[in-house]
Backbone as numpy.savetxt, mean C-alpha at the origin, in Angstrom:
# Nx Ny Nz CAx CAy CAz Cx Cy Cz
-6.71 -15.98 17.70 -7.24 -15.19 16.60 -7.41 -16.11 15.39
-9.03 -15.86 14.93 -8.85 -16.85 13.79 -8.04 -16.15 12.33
-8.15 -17.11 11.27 -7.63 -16.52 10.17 -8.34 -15.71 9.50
-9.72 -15.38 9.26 -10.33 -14.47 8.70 -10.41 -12.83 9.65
-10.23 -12.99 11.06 -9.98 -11.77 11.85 -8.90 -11.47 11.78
-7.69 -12.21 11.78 -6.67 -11.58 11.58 -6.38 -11.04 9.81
-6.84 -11.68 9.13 -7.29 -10.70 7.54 -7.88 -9.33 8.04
-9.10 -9.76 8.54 -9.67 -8.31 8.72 -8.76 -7.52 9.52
-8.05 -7.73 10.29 -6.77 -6.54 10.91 -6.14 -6.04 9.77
-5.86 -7.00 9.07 -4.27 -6.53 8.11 -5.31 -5.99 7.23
-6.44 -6.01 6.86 -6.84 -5.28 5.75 -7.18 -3.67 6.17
-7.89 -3.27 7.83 -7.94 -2.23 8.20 -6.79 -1.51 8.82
-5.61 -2.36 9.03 -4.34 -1.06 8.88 -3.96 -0.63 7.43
-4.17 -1.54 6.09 -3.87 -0.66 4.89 -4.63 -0.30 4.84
-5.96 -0.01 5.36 -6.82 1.48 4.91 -6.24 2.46 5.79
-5.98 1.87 6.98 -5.28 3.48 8.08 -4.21 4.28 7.67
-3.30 3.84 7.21 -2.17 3.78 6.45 -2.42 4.48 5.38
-3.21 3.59 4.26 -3.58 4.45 3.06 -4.34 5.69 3.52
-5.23 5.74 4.48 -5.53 7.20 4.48 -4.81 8.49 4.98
-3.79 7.98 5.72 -3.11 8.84 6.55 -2.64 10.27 5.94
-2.27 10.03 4.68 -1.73 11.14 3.84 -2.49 11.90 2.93
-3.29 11.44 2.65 -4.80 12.36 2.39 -5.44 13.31 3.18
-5.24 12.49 4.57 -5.80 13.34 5.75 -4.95 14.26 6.21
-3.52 14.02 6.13 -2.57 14.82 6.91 -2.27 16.23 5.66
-2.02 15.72 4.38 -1.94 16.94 3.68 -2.74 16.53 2.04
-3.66 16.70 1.84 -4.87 16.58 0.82 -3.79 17.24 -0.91
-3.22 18.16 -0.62 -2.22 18.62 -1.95 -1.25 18.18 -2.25
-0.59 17.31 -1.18 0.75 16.80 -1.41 0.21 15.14 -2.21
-1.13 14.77 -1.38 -1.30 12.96 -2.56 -2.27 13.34 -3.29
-2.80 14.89 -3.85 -3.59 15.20 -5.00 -2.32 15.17 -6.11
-0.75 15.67 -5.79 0.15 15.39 -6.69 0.96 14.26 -6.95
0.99 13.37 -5.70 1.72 12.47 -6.15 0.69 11.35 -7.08
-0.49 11.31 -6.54 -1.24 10.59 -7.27 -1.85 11.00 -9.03
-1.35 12.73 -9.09 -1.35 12.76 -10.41 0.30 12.51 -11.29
1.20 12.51 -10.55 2.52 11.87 -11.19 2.43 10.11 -11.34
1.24 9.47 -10.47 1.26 8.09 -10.77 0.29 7.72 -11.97
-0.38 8.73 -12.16 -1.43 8.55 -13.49 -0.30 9.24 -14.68
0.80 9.65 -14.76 1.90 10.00 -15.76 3.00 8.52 -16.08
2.83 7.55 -14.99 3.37 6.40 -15.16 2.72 5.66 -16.25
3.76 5.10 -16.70 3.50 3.50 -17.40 3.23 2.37 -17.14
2.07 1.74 -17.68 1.94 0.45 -17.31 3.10 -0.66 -16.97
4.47 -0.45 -17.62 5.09 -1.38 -17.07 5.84 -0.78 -15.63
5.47 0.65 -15.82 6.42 0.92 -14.33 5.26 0.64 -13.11
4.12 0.84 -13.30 3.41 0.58 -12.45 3.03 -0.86 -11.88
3.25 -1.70 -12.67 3.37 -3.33 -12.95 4.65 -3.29 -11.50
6.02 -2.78 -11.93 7.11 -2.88 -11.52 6.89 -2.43 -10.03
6.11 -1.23 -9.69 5.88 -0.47 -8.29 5.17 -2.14 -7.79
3.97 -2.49 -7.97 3.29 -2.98 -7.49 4.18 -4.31 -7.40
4.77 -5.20 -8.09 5.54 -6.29 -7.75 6.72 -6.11 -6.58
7.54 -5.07 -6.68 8.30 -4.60 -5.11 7.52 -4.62 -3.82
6.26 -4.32 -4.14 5.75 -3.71 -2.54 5.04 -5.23 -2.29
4.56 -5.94 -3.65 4.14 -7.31 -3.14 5.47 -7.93 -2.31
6.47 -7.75 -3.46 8.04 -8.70 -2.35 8.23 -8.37 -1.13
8.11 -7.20 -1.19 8.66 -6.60 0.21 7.29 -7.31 1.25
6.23 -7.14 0.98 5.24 -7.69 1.85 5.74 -9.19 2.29
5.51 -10.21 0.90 6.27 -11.19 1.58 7.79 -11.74 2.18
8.30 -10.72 1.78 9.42 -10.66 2.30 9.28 -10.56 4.47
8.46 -9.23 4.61 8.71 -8.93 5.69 7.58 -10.00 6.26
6.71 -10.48 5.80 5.68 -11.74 6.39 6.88 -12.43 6.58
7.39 -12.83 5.57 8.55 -14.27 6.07 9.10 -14.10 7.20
9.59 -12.59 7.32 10.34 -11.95 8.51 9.91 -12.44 9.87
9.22 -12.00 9.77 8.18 -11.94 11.11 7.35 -13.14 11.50
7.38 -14.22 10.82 6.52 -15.24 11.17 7.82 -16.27 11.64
């Protein structure tokens, strides 16, 4: 597998993923996604730097 196909994998499971809960219940991420527009820029800064660690975290894992 080259390196740009295996990008394109990892980029179409976070769309599968990201859609999953839209599709499965449309009212439950119409609310959580309006409690994330009630966040703050630094908490949202803060969400998004965890889920980067954790990403490379679990890459490190696994490779």
């Amino acid at each position: 597998m080259t390196f740009w196909s295996a990008v394109l994998v990892a980029i179409a499971l976070v769309l599968i993923l990201e859609g999953l809960l839209p599709l499965i219940s449309p009212p439950k991420w119409r609310e959580m996604f309006t409690q994330l527009l009630q966040l703050e820029d630094g908490q949202i800064r803060f969400f998004g730097l965890s889920i980067v660690l954790l990403g490379v975290f679990l890459l490190m894992w696994f490779i």
